[in-house]
Amino acid sequence: MSREWTDEQRELFERDTGGKLLLPRVAVAADAGAGKTSVLVQRVRNLPTDKRILCVSFTEKSKADLEQKLADHITAEVYTIHGFCGRIVSEFGALAGLPPFFRIMDADERDEVFYRSFEKVYRRSPPANLDHGVDRFWGLCRMAQDAGDGALVHDGAAD
């Protein structure tokens, strides 16, 4: 598939890096369909193949798109931001004082924690205090939502 590049897009992937992989860094922000992924793929393809290359995206959809478009570029590792951070935490978590057996909580587990929390709050709040219990529950929900997918879960394997 042949693509017509704009001058700005061409500048992003043809820019001379002076033989260095990390300089200059490039951030691409544009509307949907503007060619962000295509520019990133072309930039990665222009980098030396004897180096390890890391591509980080924000969504699973863009990660899958990058993986598919870079499938033949074996030096590129593609992660979502959550996946990349999870890898760092799993490899170096002990340095941060994390327990040795943990994993990243997925969305289903997060939802289960919400439901269990709601049940506990509901059971502990007599009908006269139900409004207070519901407020406490929604406070917990907001905290968990702020943490998003990727909250740490202790497996207890060492217990």
Backbone as a ProteinNet text record, in pm:
[ID]
protein_1_A
[PRIMARY]
MSREWTDEQRELFERDTGGKLLLPRVAVAADAGAGKTSVLVQRVRNLPTDKRILCVSFTEKSKADLEQKLADHITAEVYTIHGFCGRIVSEFGALAGLPPFFRIMDADERDEVFYRSFEKVYRRSPPANLDHGVDRFWGLCRMAQDAGDGALVHDGAAD
[TERTIARY]
83.7	0	89	72.1	149.2	80	158.6	100.3	165.4	85.3	135.3	158.6	281.5	315.2	311.1	264.9	273.6	417.2	453.8	589.1	614.9	514	530.8	551.9	476	492.1	630.1	671	801.2	913.6	902	1002.3	1015.2	903.6	907	983.2	971.6	1041.2	1170.5	1199.5	1325.4	1429.1	1390.7	1481.8	1608.2	1721.9	1850.8	1865.5	1893.4	1909.3	2054.7	2143.1	2284.1	2340.8	2284.4	2331.6	2279.5	2201.2	2147.3	2001.4	1960.7	1821.8	1725.8	1768.4	1674.7	1661.4	1754.4	1749.4	1732.9	1649.1	1550.3	1427.7	1367.3	1243.3	1129.8	1029.6	916.9	787.1	699.9	563.7	470.8	376.5	283.8	144	83.8	-53.6	-134.9	-241.8	-326.2	-461.6	-554.8	-688.8	-686.4	-794.6	-809.6	-799.3	-727	-714.2	-609.3	-534.4	-434.8	-304.1	-286.3	-166	-62.1	-102.1	-6.2	62.4	-16.4	40.7	130.9	89.6	171.3	303.9	302.5	426.7	517.3	460.6	540.6	600.6	520.8	570	684.4	668.5	774.4	900.2	883.7	999.7	1073.5	999.2	1062.2	1135.5	1074.9	1138.3	1266.4	1279.6	1399.6	1511.7	1482.9	1585.3	1671	1793	1880.6	1817.1	1828.5	1766.9	1851.7	1972.2	2056.2	2032.4	1934.3	1902.1	1764.5	1744	1610.5	1529	1406.3	1320.7	1193.4	1154.8	1034.6	930.5	810.2	695.9	589.9	543.1	441.9	319.2	203.3	77.3	-12.6	-123.8	-214.8	-332.1	-360.8	-477.4	-438.2	-517.2	-496.3	-513.7	-608.3	-633.7	-511	-451.3	-333.5	-213.4	-204.6	-97.3	-108.6	-229.6	-250.8	-219.3	-257.5	-229.5	-78.8	-7.1	138.6	203.7	159.8	216.9	197.9	79.3	50.8	138.4	152.6	229.8	380.2	423.9	567.1	602.9	514.7	535.1	667.3	710.2	834.7	955.7	937.1	1047.5	1078.4	1161.1	1176.1	1234.8	1298.3	1358.6	1260.6	1140.9	1045.3	960.1	961.7	873.9	760.6	636.4	520.3	440.1	409.1	332.5	228.3	125.7	44.7	122.1	85.2	152.8	135.3	15.1	-7.7	78.9	88.8	169.6	316.8	366.4	507	537	451.5	471.9	460.1	366.2	353.3	479.3	541.2	666.2	776.4	785.9	887	863.1	737.4	705.7	732.9	700.1	723.4	872.3	952.9	1096.9	1169.3	1121.7	1195.5	1112.4	997	908.5	972	1059.7	1124.8	1204.7	1261.8	1336.8	1246.1	1117.9	1020	948.8	990.1	929.9	799.6	770.2	647.9	666	557.5	568.6	613.4	682.7	738.7	634.4	517	416	296.2	293.2	180.8	159.5	45	17.3	-72.3	-94.1	-176.5	-323.2	-406.5	-549.8	-612.4	-691.5	-759.6	-897.9	-967.8	-1097.2	-1200.3	-1201.7	-1297.9	-1272.7	-1145.6	-1112.9	-1149.2	-1123.2	-1158.6	-1309.3	-1388.4	-1534	-1576.4	-1511.6	-1543	-1513.4	-1403.2	-1370.9	-1478.9	-1525.6	-1634.4	-1756.9	-1798.7	-1919.9	-1904	-1789.9	-1767	-1766	-1703.9	-1698.7	-1838.1	-1918.5	-2055.1	-2133	-2119.4	-2189.5	-2146.8	-2016.4	-1967.3	-2021.3	-2016.8	-2066.3	-2214.9	-2289.9	-2434.9	-2467.8	-2394.8	-2421.4	-2383.9	-2281.2	-2235.7	-2314.9	-2392.5	-2467	-2612.5	-2655.6	-2797.6	-2879.9	-3007	-3091.1	-3086.9	-3077.5	-3074.9	-2949.2	-2840.8	-2713.9	-2681.5	-2780.4	-2755	-2695.4	-2743.8	-2688.7	-2538.9	-2499.1	-2356.5	-2278.5	-2335.4	-2269	-2253.5	-2357.5	-2350	-2245	-2239.9	-2137.4	-1997.4	-1978.3	-1847.6	-1813.8	-1914.3	-1891.2	-1849.3	-1920.7	-1886	-1749.3	-1711	-1575.4	-1471.5	-1498.3	-1408.6	-1405.5	-1521	-1527.6	-1444.3	-1454.5	-1376.3	-1227.2	-1186.8	-1045.1	-999.6	-1079	-1042.3	-1042.7	-1137.6	-1142.7	-1020	-976.2	-855.3	-735	-733.4	-624.6	-637.8	-761.9	-786.4	-742.1	-746.7	-692.4	-545.5	-496.4	-355.9	-327.5	-429.6	-403.6	-330	-245.5	-166.7	-248.2	-231	-297.6	-189.6	-192.3	-98.1	-155.9	-82	-129	-125.7	-42	-31.3	41	112.7	180.6	287.8	341.2	445.8	388.5	257.5	195.2	184.4
-116.8	0	124.2	208.3	330.8	441.9	524.3	630.7	763.2	866.3	1001.8	1064.5	1103.8	1162.4	1314.6	1378.2	1523.9	1559.8	1685.8	1729.4	1709.2	1737.6	1720.6	1573.5	1484.1	1341.3	1294	1333.2	1291.4	1340.4	1462.9	1518	1432.1	1379	1299.5	1169.4	1103.9	975.8	982.1	1093.8	1104.3	1186.6	1245.5	1331	1254.6	1317.1	1256	1248.8	1131	1113.3	1123.9	1152.4	1162.6	1030.5	920.3	788.3	742.3	824.2	789.2	750.9	649	604.4	696.3	753.2	825	972.9	1028.2	1171	1194.4	1281.6	1352.5	1266.6	1281.8	1210	1275.3	1196.6	1248.8	1210.8	1307	1281.8	1325.5	1239.7	1269.7	1280.2	1397.2	1418.5	1471.1	1401.3	1442.8	1375	1419.2	1361.4	1218.6	1146.2	1009.8	1010.8	913.3	900.4	989.8	1062.8	1156.4	1088	962.5	889.9	875.1	890.5	878.9	743.2	637.1	502.1	479.1	522.8	504.6	577.4	698.5	773.8	700.4	651.5	578.9	452.6	378.3	256.2	289.7	392.6	430	473.9	546.7	590	468.9	373	251.9	177.7	167.8	98.3	168	297.5	370.9	361.1	305.3	291.1	168.2	166.3	50.3	-78.1	-185	-312	-390.3	-344.1	-415.3	-366.8	-280.3	-227.4	-275.4	-278.8	-310.6	-182.2	-190.5	-73.2	-96.6	2.3	-4.9	91.9	41	124.2	110.6	223.3	222.8	298.1	233.3	296.5	306.9	374.9	391.5	295.8	235.3	147.3	11.6	-89.3	-223.5	-222.4	-142.1	-135.4	-83.1	25.4	78.1	-14.3	-82.8	-180.7	-291.6	-345	-452.5	-404.6	-281.6	-224.1	-212.7	-162.6	-151.5	-288.7	-385.4	-520.2	-578.8	-560.4	-615	-547.8	-416.6	-343.2	-359.3	-399.3	-419	-566.6	-656.1	-800	-848.1	-791.3	-835.6	-758.3	-668.3	-589.4	-645.8	-748	-830.1	-757.3	-642.5	-574.9	-486.4	-466.6	-376.5	-452.1	-405.4	-457.7	-357.9	-405.5	-317.2	-349.2	-245.6	-259	-148.4	-171.5	-58.6	3.2	123	186.4	102.4	42.6	-42.6	-168	-227.8	-348.1	-322.3	-210.8	-176.8	-149.8	-70.9	-42.8	-170.3	-257.7	-385.7	-468.9	-466.2	-541	-484	-352.1	-289.3	-326.2	-317.3	-348.4	-495.2	-584	-726	-758	-687.4	-714	-644.2	-525.7	-445.9	-407.5	-471.3	-437.2	-453.3	-551.1	-572.8	-449.9	-379	-257	-148.6	-156	-58.8	-109.9	-228.1	-282.6	-356.5	-393.5	-469.2	-614.5	-681.5	-823	-903.7	-1014.6	-1090.8	-1157.8	-1184.6	-1252.6	-1160.3	-1093.9	-1009	-1018.3	-972.4	-963	-842.7	-806.8	-691.5	-733.9	-658.5	-687.1	-652.5	-746.5	-716.9	-657.4	-619	-551.4	-639.4	-769.3	-858.9	-865.9	-874.9	-878.6	-746.5	-636.6	-505.6	-497.8	-545.1	-543.8	-630.5	-745.1	-833.6	-764	-690.8	-615.2	-510.8	-444.1	-347.1	-412.9	-525.8	-593.2	-640.5	-701.7	-747.3	-629.6	-520	-400.6	-346.2	-342.3	-292.1	-379.4	-511.1	-601.8	-578	-562.6	-539.2	-408.5	-303.4	-173.5	-182	-248.1	-259.6	-337	-448.2	-529.2	-455.9	-373.7	-303.5	-176.7	-130.4	-5	-36	-14.4	-33.9	60.4	26.3	108	257	293.9	436	504.5	428.3	485.2	445.1	396	343.9	449.5	573.2	678.6	694.9	690.3	701.8	583.7	463.4	345.6	353.7	400.8	415.2	519.9	629.6	731.7	673.5	591.3	526.9	436.3	359.7	269.2	346.4	454	529.7	595.2	629.4	680.1	574.5	449.7	339.2	318.2	328	311.3	416.7	540.6	647.5	621.9	575.8	545.3	434.9	329.6	217.8	260.2	344.8	390.4	474.3	556.2	634.9	544.4	430.5	334.4	266.2	247.1	187.1	43	-12.6	-146.2	-138.2	-238.9	-239.7	-221.3	-221.9	-217.6	-345.8	-336.9	-452.9	-544.1	-672.9	-773.4	-863.2	-883.7	-976.4	-1115.8	-1205.5	-1342.2	-1423.5	-1385.6	-1460	-1592.5	-1609.5	-1736.2	-1765.2	-1661	-1682.6	-1703	-1678.5	-1691.5	-1835.8
0	0	0	-99.2	-111	-33.7	31.8	113.8	76.4	69.2	48.6	186	215.5	343.8	334.3	442.2	449.4	485	466.7	502.9	652	735.4	880.4	916.3	853.5	880.5	836.8	718.1	666.4	758.1	807.9	899.4	1024.9	1074.3	1196.9	1180.4	1066.4	1055.5	975.9	910.1	837.3	912.4	1024.2	1100.5	1137.3	1115.8	1148.5	1300	1350.2	1494.7	1537.7	1445.3	1480.8	1528.7	1481.1	1520.7	1655.5	1722	1853.4	1838.6	1911.8	1903.7	1978	2088.7	2173.3	2140.4	2065.5	2037.3	1889.4	1843.9	1923.9	1946.9	2061.4	2091	2013.8	1983.7	1907	1976.1	1993	2039.1	1926.9	1893.1	1784.3	1842.9	1829.7	1876.3	1759	1726.2	1613.8	1626.6	1545.3	1544.7	1491.8	1517.7	1466.7	1314.3	1261.1	1116.4	1054.1	1136.5	1083.2	1044.6	1083.7	1046.2	1155.7	1283.1	1393.6	1394.2	1384.6	1388.2	1268.1	1152	1031.4	1043.2	1099.1	1118.6	1216.7	1326.8	1425.3	1364.4	1289.3	1224.8	1129.7	1050	955.8	1029.5	1139.7	1218.6	1275.9	1328.6	1382.2	1271.5	1155.6	1043.3	997.6	1021.2	981.2	1084.4	1201.1	1305	1277.4	1330.6	1308.9	1361.5	1285.7	1325.2	1423.9	1452.4	1548.9	1692.1	1712.6	1844.9	1887.9	2018.3	2070.3	2072.4	2026.1	2013.7	2093.8	2172.3	2254.5	2200.6	2174.9	2134.9	2242.9	2294.5	2399.8	2350.3	2362.6	2323	2445.5	2428.7	2541.3	2538	2424.3	2415.8	2359.7	2394.2	2338.8	2187.1	2139.3	1995.4	1920.6	1969.4	1900.3	1917.2	2031.2	2050.7	1947.3	1929.8	1832.4	1691	1660.3	1528.7	1506.5	1606.8	1596.5	1581.5	1662.2	1653.3	1514.3	1459.3	1326.4	1221.2	1229.4	1128.7	1145.4	1264.7	1289.6	1304.8	1264.2	1284.6	1226.4	1116	1054	1104.8	1198.8	1254.2	1392	1396.6	1517.1	1637	1616.5	1731	1806.8	1754.5	1819.7	1920.8	2045.1	2149	2165.7	2164.1	2170	2295.8	2373.1	2496.9	2504.4	2584.8	2630	2745.6	2784.7	2897.2	3023.8	3041.5	3158.8	3152.3	3033.9	3018.4	3043.3	2991.7	3010.6	3157.6	3221.8	3364.1	3447.2	3410.1	3479.2	3468.3	3351.5	3333.4	3422.8	3428.6	3514.1	3659.8	3703.9	3843.5	3873.2	3778.7	3805.1	3810.6	3732.1	3732.7	3846.9	3886.6	3983.9	4105.9	4124.4	4235.2	4371.9	4385.6	4515.2	4557.3	4460.6	4492.2	4548.7	4516.4	4566.4	4691	4741	4861.6	4838.9	4714.2	4686.8	4728.1	4766.5	4802.3	4680.8	4704.5	4592.4	4503.8	4555.4	4475.2	4456.5	4346.7	4313.4	4163.2	4122.3	3979.2	3959.1	3836	3804.4	3802.8	3871.1	3875.9	3740.9	3686.8	3560.4	3588.7	3483.5	3498.2	3568.1	3539.6	3605.2	3755.4	3794	3936.8	4003.8	3935	3989.4	4014.2	3917.2	3933.6	4051.9	4068.2	4180.7	4313.5	4320.5	4441.7	4468.6	4364.1	4380.5	4442.1	4384.5	4432.7	4576.7	4607.6	4745.1	4841.4	4800.6	4885.9	4910.7	4806	4821.9	4920	4905.9	4997.1	5141.2	5165.1	5301.3	5357	5276.9	5323.1	5352.3	5266.6	5283.3	5410.5	5434.7	5554	5681.8	5678.4	5798.1	5826.4	5732.8	5750.5	5779.9	5903.4	5932.5	5844.5	5821.4	5732.6	5763.4	5890.9	5926.4	5872.8	5856.5	5809.8	5666.5	5594.6	5460.4	5367.7	5376.8	5290.9	5314.8	5442.3	5474.6	5415.6	5425.9	5370.4	5219.8	5152.4	5006.5	4970	5045.6	5020.4	5036.9	5141.3	5161.9	5044.7	4999	4886.6	4762.5	4729.6	4609.2	4623.5	4744.8	4766.9	4732.4	4774.7	4738.8	4588.3	4524.8	4378.9	4308.3	4354.6	4291.5	4308.7	4427.8	4449.5	4355.9	4343.8	4256.9	4111	4073.4	3935.1	3903.3	3999.3	3978.2	3957.3	4027.8	4008.7	3874.2	3826.9	3695.9	3690.8	3569.1	3549.4	3584.2	3647.8	3679.1	3826.6	3910.8	4053.7	4092.3	4191.3	4231	4320.6	4301.5	4383.1	4440.9	4571.6	4633.7	4620.8	4557.1	4537.2	4665.3	4758.5	4882.1	4865.3	4755.2	4729	4832.4	4893.3	4992.5	5131.8	5147.4	5280.1	5323.3
[MASK]
+++++++++++++++++++++++++++++++++++++++++++++++++++++++++++++++++++++++++++++++++++++++++++++++++++++++++++++++++++++++++++++++++++++++++++++++++++++++++++++++

